[in-house]
PDB file of C-alpha atoms in Angstrom:
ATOM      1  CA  UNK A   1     283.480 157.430 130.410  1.00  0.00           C
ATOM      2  CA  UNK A   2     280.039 158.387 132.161  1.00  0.00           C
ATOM      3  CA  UNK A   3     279.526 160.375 135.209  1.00  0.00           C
ATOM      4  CA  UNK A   4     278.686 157.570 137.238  1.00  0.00           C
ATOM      5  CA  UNK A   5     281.885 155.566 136.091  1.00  0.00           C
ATOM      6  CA  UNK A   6     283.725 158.620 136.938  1.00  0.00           C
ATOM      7  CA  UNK A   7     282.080 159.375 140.511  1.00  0.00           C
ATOM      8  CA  UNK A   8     282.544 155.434 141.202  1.00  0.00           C
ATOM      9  CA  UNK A   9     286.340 156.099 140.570  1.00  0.00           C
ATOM     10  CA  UNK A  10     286.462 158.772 142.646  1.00  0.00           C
ATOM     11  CA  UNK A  11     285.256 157.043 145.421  1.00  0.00           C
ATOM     12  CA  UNK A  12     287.492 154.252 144.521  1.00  0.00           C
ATOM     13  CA  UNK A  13     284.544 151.536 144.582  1.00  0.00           C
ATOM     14  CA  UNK A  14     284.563 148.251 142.102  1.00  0.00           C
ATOM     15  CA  UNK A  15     283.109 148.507 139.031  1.00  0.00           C
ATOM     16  CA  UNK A  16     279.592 148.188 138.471  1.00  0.00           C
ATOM     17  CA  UNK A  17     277.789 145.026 139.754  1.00  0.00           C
ATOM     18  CA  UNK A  18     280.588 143.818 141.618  1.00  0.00           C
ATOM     19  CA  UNK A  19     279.525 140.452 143.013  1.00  0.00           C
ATOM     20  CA  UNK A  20     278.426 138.317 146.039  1.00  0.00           C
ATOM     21  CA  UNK A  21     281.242 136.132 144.725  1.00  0.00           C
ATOM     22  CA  UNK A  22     283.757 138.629 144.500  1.00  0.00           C
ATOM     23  CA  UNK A  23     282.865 139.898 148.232  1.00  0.00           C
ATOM     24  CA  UNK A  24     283.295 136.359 149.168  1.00  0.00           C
ATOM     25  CA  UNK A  25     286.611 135.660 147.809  1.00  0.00           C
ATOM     26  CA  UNK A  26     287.870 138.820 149.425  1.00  0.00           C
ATOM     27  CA  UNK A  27     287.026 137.308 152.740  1.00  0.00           C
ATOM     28  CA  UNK A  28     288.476 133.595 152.019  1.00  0.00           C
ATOM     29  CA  UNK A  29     285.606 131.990 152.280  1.00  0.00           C
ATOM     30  CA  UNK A  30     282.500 130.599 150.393  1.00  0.00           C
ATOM     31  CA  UNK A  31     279.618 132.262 149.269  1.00  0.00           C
ATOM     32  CA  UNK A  32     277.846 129.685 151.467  1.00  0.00           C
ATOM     33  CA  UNK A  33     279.772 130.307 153.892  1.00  0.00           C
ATOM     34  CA  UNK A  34     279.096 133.709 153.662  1.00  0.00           C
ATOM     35  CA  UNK A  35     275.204 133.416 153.941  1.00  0.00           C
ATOM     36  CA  UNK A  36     275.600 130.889 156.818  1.00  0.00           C
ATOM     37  CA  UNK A  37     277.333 134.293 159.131  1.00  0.00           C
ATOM     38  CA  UNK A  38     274.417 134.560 161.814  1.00  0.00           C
ATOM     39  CA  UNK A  39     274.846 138.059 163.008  1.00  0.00           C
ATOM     40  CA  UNK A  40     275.205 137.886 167.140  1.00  0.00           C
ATOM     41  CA  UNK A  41     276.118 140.621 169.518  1.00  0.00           C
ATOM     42  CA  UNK A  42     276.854 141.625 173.387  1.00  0.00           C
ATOM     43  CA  UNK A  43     274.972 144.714 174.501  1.00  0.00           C
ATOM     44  CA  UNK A  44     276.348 146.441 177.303  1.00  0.00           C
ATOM     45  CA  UNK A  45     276.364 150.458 178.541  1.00  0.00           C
ATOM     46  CA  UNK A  46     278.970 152.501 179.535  1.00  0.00           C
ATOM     47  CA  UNK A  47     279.411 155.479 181.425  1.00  0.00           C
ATOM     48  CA  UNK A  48     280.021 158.996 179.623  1.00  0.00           C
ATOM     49  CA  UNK A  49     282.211 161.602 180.453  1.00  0.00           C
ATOM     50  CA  UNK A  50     279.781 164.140 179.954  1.00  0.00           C
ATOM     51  CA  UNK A  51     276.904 162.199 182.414  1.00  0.00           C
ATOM     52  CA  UNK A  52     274.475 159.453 180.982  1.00  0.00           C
ATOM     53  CA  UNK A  53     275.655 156.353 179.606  1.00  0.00           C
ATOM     54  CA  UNK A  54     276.135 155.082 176.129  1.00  0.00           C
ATOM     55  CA  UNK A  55     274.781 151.362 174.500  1.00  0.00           C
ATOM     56  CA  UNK A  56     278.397 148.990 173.302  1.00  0.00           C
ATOM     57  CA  UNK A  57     277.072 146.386 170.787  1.00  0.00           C
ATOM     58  CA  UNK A  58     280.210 144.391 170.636  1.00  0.00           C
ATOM     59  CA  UNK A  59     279.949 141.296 167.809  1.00  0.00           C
ATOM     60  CA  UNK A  60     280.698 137.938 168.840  1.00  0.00           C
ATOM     61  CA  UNK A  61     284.320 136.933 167.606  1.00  0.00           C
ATOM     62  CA  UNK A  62     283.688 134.920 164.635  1.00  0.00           C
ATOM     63  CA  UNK A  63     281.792 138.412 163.374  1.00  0.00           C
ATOM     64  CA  UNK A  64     284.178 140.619 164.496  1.00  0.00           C
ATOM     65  CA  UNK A  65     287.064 138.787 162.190  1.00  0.00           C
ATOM     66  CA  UNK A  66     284.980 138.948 159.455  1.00  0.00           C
ATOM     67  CA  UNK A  67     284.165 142.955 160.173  1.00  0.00           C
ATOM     68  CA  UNK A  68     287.514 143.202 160.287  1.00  0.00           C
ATOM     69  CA  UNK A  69     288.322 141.515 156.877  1.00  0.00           C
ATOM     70  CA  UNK A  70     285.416 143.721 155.614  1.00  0.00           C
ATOM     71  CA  UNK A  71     286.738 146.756 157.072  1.00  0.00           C
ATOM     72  CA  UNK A  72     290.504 146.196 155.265  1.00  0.00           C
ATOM     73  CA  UNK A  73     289.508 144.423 152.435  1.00  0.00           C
ATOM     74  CA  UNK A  74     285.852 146.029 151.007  1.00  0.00           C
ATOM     75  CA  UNK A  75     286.242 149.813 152.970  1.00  0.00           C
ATOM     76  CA  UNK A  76     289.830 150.029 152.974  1.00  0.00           C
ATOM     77  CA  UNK A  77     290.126 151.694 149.356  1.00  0.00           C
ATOM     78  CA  UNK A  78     287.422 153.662 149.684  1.00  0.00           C
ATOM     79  CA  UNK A  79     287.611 157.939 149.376  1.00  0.00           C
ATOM     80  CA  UNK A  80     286.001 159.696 152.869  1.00  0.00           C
ATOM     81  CA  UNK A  81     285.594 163.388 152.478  1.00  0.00           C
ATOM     82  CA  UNK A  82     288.650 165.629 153.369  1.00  0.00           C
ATOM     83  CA  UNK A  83     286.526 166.959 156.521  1.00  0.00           C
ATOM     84  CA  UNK A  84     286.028 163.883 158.403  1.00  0.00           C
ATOM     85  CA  UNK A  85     288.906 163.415 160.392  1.00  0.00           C
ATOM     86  CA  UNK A  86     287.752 160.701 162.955  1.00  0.00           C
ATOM     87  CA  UNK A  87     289.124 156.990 161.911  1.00  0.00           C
ATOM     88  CA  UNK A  88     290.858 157.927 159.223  1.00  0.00           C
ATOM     89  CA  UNK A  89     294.626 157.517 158.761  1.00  0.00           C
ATOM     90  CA  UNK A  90     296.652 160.633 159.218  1.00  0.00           C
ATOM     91  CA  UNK A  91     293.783 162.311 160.732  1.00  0.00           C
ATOM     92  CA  UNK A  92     293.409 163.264 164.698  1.00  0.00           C
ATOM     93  CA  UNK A  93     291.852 165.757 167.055  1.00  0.00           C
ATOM     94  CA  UNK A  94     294.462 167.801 166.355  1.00  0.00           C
ATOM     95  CA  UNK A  95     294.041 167.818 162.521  1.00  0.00           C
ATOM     96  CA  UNK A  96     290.631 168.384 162.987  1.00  0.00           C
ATOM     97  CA  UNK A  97     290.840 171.333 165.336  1.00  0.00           C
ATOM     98  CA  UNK A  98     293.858 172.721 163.770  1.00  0.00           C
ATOM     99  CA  UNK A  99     291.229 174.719 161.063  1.00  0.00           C
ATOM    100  CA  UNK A 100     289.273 176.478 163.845  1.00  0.00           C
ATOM    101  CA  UNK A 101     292.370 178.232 165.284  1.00  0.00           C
ATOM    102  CA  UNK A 102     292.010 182.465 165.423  1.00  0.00           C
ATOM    103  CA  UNK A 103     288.691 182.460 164.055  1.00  0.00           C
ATOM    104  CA  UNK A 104     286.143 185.027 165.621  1.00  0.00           C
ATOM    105  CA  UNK A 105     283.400 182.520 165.935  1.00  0.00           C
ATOM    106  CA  UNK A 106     283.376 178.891 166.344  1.00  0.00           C
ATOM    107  CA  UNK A 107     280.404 176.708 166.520  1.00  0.00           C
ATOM    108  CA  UNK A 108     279.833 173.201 167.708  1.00  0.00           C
ATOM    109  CA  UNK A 109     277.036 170.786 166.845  1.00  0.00           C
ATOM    110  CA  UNK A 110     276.530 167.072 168.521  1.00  0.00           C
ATOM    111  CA  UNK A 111     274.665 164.556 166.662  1.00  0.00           C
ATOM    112  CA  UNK A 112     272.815 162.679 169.323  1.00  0.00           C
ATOM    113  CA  UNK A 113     272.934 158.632 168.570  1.00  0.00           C
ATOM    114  CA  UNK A 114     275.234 158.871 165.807  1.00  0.00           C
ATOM    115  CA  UNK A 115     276.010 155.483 165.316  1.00  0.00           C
ATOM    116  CA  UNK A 116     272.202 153.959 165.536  1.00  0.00           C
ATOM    117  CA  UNK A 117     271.176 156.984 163.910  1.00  0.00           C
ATOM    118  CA  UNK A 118     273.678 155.834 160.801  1.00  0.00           C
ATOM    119  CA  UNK A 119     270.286 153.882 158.631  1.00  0.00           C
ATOM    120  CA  UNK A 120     271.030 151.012 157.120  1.00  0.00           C
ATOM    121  CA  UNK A 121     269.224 151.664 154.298  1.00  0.00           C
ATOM    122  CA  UNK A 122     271.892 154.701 153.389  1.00  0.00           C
ATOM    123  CA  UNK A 123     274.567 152.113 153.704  1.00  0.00           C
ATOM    124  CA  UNK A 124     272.741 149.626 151.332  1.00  0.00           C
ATOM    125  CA  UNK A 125     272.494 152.764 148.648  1.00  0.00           C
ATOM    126  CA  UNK A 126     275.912 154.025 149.363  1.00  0.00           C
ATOM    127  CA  UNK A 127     277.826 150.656 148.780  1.00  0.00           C
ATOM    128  CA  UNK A 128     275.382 150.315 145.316  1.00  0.00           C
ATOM    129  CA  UNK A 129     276.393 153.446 144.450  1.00  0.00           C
ATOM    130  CA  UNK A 130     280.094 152.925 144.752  1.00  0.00           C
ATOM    131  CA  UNK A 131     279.754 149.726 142.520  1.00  0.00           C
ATOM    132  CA  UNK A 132     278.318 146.492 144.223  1.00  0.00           C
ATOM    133  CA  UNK A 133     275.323 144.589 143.282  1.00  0.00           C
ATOM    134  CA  UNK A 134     272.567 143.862 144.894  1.00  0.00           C
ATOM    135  CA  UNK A 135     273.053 140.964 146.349  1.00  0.00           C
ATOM    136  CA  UNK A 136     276.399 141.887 147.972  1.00  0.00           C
ATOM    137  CA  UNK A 137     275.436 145.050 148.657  1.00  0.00           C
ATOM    138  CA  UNK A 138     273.080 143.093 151.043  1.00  0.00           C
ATOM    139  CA  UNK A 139     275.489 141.100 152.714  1.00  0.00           C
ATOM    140  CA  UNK A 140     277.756 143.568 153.631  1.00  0.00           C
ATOM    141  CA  UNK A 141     274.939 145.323 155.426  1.00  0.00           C
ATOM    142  CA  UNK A 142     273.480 142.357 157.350  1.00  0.00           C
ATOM    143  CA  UNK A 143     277.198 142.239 158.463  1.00  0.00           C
ATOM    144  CA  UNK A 144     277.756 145.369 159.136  1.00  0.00           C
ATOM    145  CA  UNK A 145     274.667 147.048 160.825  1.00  0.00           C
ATOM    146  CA  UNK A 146     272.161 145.761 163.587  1.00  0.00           C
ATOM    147  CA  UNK A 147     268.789 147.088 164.622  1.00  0.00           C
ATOM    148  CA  UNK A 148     268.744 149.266 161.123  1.00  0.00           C
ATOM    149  CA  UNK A 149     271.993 151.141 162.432  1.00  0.00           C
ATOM    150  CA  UNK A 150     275.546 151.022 162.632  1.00  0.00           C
ATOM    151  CA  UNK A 151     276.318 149.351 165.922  1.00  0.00           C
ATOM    152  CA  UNK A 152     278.602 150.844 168.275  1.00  0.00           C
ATOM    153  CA  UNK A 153     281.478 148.683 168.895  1.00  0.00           C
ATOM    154  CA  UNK A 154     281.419 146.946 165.375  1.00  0.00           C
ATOM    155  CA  UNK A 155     284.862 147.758 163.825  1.00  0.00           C
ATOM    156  CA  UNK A 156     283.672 148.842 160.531  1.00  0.00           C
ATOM    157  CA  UNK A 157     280.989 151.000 161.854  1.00  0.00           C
ATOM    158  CA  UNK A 158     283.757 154.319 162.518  1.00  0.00           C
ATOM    159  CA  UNK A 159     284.517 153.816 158.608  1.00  0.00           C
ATOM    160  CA  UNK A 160     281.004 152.944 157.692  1.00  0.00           C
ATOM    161  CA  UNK A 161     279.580 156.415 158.961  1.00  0.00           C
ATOM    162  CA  UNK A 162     282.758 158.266 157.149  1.00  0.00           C
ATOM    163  CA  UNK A 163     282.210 156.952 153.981  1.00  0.00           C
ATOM    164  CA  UNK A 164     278.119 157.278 153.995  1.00  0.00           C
ATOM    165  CA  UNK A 165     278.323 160.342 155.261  1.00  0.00           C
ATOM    166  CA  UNK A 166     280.520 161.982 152.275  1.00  0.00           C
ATOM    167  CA  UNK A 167     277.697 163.739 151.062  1.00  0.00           C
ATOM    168  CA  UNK A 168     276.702 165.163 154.601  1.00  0.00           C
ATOM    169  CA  UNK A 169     280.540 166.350 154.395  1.00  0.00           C
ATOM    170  CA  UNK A 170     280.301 168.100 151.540  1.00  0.00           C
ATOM    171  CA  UNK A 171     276.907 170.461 152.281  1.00  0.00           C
ATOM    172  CA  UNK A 172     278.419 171.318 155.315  1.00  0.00           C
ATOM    173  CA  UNK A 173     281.976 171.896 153.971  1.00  0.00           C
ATOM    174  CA  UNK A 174     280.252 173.715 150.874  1.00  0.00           C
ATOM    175  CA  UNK A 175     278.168 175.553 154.004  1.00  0.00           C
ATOM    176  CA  UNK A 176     280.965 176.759 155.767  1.00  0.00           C
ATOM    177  CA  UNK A 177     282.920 178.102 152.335  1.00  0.00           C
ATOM    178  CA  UNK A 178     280.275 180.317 151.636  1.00  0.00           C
ATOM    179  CA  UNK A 179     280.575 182.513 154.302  1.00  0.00           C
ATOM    180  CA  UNK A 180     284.343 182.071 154.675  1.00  0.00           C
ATOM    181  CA  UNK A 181     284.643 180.099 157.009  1.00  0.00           C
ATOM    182  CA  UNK A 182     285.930 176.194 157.761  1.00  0.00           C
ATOM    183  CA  UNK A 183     284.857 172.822 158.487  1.00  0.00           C
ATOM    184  CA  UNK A 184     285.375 169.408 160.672  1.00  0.00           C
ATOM    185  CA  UNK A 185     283.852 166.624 161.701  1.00  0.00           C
ATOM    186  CA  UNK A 186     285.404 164.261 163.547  1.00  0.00           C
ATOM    187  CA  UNK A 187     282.366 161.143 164.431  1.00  0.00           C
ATOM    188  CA  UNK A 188     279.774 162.913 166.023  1.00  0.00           C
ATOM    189  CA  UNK A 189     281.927 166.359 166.667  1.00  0.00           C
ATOM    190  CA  UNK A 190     280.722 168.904 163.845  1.00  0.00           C
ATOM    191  CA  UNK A 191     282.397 172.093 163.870  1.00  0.00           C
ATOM    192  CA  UNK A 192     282.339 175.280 161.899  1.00  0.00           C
ATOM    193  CA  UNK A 193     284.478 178.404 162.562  1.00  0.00           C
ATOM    194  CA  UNK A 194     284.185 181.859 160.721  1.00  0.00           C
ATOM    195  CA  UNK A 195     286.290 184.742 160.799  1.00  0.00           C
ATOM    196  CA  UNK A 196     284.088 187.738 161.270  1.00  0.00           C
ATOM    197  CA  UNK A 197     281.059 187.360 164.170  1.00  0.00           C
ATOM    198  CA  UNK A 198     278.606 189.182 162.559  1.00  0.00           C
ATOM    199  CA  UNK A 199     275.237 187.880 163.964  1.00  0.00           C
ATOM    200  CA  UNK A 200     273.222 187.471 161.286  1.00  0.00           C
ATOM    201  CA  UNK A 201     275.659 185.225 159.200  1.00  0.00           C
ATOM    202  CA  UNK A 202     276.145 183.211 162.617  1.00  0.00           C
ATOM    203  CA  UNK A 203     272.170 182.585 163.029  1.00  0.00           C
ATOM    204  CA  UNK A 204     271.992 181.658 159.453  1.00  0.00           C
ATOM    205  CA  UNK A 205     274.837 179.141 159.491  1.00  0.00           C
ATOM    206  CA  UNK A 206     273.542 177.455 162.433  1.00  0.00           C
ATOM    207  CA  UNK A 207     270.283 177.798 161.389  1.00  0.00           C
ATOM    208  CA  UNK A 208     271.229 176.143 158.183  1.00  0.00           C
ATOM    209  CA  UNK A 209     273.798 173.211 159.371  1.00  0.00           C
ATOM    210  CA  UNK A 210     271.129 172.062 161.431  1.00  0.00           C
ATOM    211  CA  UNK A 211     268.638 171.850 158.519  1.00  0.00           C
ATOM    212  CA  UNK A 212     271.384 169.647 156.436  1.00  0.00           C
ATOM    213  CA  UNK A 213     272.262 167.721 159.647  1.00  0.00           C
ATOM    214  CA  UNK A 214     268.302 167.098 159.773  1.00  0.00           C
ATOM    215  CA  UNK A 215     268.121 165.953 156.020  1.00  0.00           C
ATOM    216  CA  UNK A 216     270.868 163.063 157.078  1.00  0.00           C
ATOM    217  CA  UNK A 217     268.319 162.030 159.551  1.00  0.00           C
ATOM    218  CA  UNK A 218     270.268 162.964 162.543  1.00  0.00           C
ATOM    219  CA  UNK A 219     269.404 165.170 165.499  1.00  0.00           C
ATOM    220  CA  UNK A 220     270.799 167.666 167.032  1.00  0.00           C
ATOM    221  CA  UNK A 221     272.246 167.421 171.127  1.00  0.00           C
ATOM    222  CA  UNK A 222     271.418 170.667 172.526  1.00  0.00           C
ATOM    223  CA  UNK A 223     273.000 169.637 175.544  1.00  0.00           C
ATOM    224  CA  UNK A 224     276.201 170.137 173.701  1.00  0.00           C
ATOM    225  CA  UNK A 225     278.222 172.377 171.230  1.00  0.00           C
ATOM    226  CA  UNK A 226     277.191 176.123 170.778  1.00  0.00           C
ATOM    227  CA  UNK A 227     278.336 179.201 169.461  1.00  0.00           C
ATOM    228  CA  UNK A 228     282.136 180.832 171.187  1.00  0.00           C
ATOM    229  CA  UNK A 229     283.338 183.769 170.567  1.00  0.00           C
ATOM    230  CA  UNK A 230     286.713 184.973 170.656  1.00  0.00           C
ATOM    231  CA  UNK A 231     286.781 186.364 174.396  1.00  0.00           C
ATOM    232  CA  UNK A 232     285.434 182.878 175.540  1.00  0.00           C
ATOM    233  CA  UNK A 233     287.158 179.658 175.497  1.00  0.00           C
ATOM    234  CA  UNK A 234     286.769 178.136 171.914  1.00  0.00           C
ATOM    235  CA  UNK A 235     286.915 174.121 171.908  1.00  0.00           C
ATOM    236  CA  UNK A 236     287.544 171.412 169.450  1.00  0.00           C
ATOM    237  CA  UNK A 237     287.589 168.149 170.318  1.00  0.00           C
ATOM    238  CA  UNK A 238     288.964 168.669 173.585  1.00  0.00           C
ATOM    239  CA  UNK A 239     291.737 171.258 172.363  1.00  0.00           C
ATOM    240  CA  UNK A 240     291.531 174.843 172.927  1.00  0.00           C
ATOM    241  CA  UNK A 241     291.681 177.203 169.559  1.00  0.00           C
ATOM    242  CA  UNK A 242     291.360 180.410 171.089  1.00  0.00           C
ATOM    243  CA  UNK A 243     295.386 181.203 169.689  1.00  0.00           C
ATOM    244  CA  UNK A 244     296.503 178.059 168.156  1.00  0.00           C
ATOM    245  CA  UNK A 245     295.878 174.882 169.347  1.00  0.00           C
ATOM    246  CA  UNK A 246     296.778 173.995 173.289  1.00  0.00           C
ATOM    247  CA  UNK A 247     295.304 171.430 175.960  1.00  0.00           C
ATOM    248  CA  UNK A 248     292.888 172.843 178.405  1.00  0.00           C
ATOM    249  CA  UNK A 249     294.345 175.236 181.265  1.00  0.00           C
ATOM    250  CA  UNK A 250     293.317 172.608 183.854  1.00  0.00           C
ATOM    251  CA  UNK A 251     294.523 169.675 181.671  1.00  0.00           C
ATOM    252  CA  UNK A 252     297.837 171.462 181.721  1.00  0.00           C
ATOM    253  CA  UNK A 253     298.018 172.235 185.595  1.00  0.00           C
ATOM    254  CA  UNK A 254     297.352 168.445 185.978  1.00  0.00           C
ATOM    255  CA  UNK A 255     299.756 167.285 184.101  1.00  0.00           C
ATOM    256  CA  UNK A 256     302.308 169.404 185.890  1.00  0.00           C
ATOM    257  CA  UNK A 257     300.984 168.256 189.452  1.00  0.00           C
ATOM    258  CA  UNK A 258     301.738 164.467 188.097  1.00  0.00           C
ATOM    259  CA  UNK A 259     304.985 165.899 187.020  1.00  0.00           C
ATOM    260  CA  UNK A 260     305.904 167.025 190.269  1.00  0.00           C
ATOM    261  CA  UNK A 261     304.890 164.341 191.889  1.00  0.00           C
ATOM    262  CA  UNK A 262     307.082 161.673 189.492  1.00  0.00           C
ATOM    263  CA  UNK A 263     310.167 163.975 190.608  1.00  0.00           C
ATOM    264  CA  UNK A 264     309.971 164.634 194.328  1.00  0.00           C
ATOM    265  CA  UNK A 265     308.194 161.179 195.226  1.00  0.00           C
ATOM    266  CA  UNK A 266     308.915 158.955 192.212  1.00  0.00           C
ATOM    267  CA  UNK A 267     305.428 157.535 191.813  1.00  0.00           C
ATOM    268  CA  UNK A 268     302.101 159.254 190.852  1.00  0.00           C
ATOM    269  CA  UNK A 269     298.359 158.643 190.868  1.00  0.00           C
ATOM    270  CA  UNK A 270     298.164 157.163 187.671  1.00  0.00           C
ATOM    271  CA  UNK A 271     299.104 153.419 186.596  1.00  0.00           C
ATOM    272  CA  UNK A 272     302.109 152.742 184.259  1.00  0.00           C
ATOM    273  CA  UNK A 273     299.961 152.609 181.178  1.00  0.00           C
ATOM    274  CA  UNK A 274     297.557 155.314 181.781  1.00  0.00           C
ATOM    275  CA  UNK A 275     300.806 157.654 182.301  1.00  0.00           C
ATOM    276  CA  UNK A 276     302.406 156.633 179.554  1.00  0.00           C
ATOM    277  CA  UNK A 277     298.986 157.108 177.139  1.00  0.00           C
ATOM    278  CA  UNK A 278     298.575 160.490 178.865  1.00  0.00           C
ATOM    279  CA  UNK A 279     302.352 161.211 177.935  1.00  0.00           C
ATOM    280  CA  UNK A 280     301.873 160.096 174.321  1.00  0.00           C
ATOM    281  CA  UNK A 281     298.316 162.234 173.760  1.00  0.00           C
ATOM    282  CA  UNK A 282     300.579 165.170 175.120  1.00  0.00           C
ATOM    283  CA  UNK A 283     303.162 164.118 172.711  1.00  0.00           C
ATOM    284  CA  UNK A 284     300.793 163.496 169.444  1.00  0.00           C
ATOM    285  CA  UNK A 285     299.458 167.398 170.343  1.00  0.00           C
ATOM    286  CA  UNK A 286     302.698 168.922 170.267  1.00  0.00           C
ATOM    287  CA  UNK A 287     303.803 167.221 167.189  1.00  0.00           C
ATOM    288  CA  UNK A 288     301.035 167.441 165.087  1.00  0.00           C
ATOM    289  CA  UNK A 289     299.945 170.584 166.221  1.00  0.00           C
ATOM    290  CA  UNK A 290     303.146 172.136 165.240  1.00  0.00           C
ATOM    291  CA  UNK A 291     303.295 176.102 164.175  1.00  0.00           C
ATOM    292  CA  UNK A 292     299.688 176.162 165.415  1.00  0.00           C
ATOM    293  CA  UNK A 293     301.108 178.281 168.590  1.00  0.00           C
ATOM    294  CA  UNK A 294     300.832 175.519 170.938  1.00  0.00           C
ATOM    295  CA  UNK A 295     301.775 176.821 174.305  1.00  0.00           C
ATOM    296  CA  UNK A 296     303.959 174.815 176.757  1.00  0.00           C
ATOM    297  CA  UNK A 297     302.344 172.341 179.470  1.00  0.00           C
TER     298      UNK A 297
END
């Protein structure tokens, strides 16, 4: 068996040359039917929590079903690295800040654009590598990206930048090992934690995360992220790590306020479904987070 065979298998992709047919029957239709797809999308912006607003490219229906079919049936098999912990089943905030807990330093990097920033062009070489031909290779990326990105709001884009990005994964993971230390990423959310803050070692990991990050073709958001020590509130994904893994002090309070509220007055400020989503993030926390010291709300 040769290396290529074997790192195809490993990523669990078809065998070699895989075919525009084959991608067709997967999706129950026609290869001319498949050619005949005419790409269409709704651009719209929404607000962000952190200020600014962020471009939605949402596909028209008929693409959407057909992302969706690609997403199950072409992606669905497929091996992303054990670090990337957004999208994938089994995998949450909590998973992916339950690494960084009692380390002495943690550091956050934000890759501006992510999505957009996702090239097309490493999706075309990614799905050749893991065993399609040309030709399908090609479809699957006119179907997939838009504007020479992955579009945010296309279902198969959160897998898409998992899989591509496997490689990225690994640097950083192999990165973070070296000194001792551990790493995440969950989308756009890269984290590294080590467990000795010696300053030296934290300039150089920094220095050198952004230089892989860079070699991805991504950019750095220096609005966000950072370096935390232990006597300042270390974050991960919205979860404190400072001594296990607990929701922030103010999230907490909140929660306690609606609490009160539900028991003296019987209603609250929040609608039905927001309280119930609040009360099942609270929930998935606790569980998952389990003998990682969570403290109660």
């Amino acid at each position: 068996m040769g290396i290529w065979t074997s790192l195809r298998r490993l990523f669990g992709g078809g065998r070699p040359g895989y075919e525009i047919e084959q991608l067709a029957e997967r999706l129950e239709m026609t290869v001319e039917e498949l050619r005949a797809i005419q790409p269409r999308y709704r651009s719209f912006t929404v607000p962000k929590r952190s200020g600014g607003s962020r471009t939605i490219d949402a596909p028209e229906d008929r693409l959407k079903l057909i992302q969706r079919r690609i997403l199950y049936r072409v992606l669905g098999g497929l091996r992303a690295h054990r670090c990337a912990h957004g999208f994938e089943r089994g995998r949450s905030i909590v998973t992916n800040a339950r690494p960084h807990t009692n380390m002495r330093v943690v550091i956050g990097l934000d890759l501006r654009d992510f999505f957009p920033t996702t090239d097309a062009r490493r999706v075309q070489r990614y799905l050749r590598f893991v065993g399609w031909s040309r030709a399908a290779a090609r479809e699957i990326v006119r179907l997939t990206t838009w504007q020479g990105g992955l579009p945010q709001g296309a279902p198969t884009s959160p897998r898409l930048s998992n899989l591509v990005n496997y490689r990225l994964d690994a640097r950083l993971d192999g990165l973070a090992r070296s000194f001792g230390g551990h790493y995440t990423r969950y989308a756009d959310d890269i984290t590294i934690s080590l467990s000795e803050d010696r300053h030296e070692q934290v300039f150089t990991v920094t220095r050198v995360a952004r230089s892989i990050v860079r070699d991805f073709g991504y950019e750095v958001n220096e609005r966000k992220g950072g370096v935390r020590r232990r006597h300042q509130r270390q974050q991960v994904t919205g979860l404190v790590v400072n001594e296990g893994i607990a929701l922030p002090r103010e999230t907490r309070r909140w929660l306690r306020a609606v609490e009160h509220h539900l028991r003296t007055r019987g209603s609250c400020s929040l609608a039905e479904d927001e309280l119930q989503g609040w009360l099942a993030y609270v929930s998935m926390v606790h569980r998952q987070g389990a003998g990682a010291g969570i403290p109660d709300a």
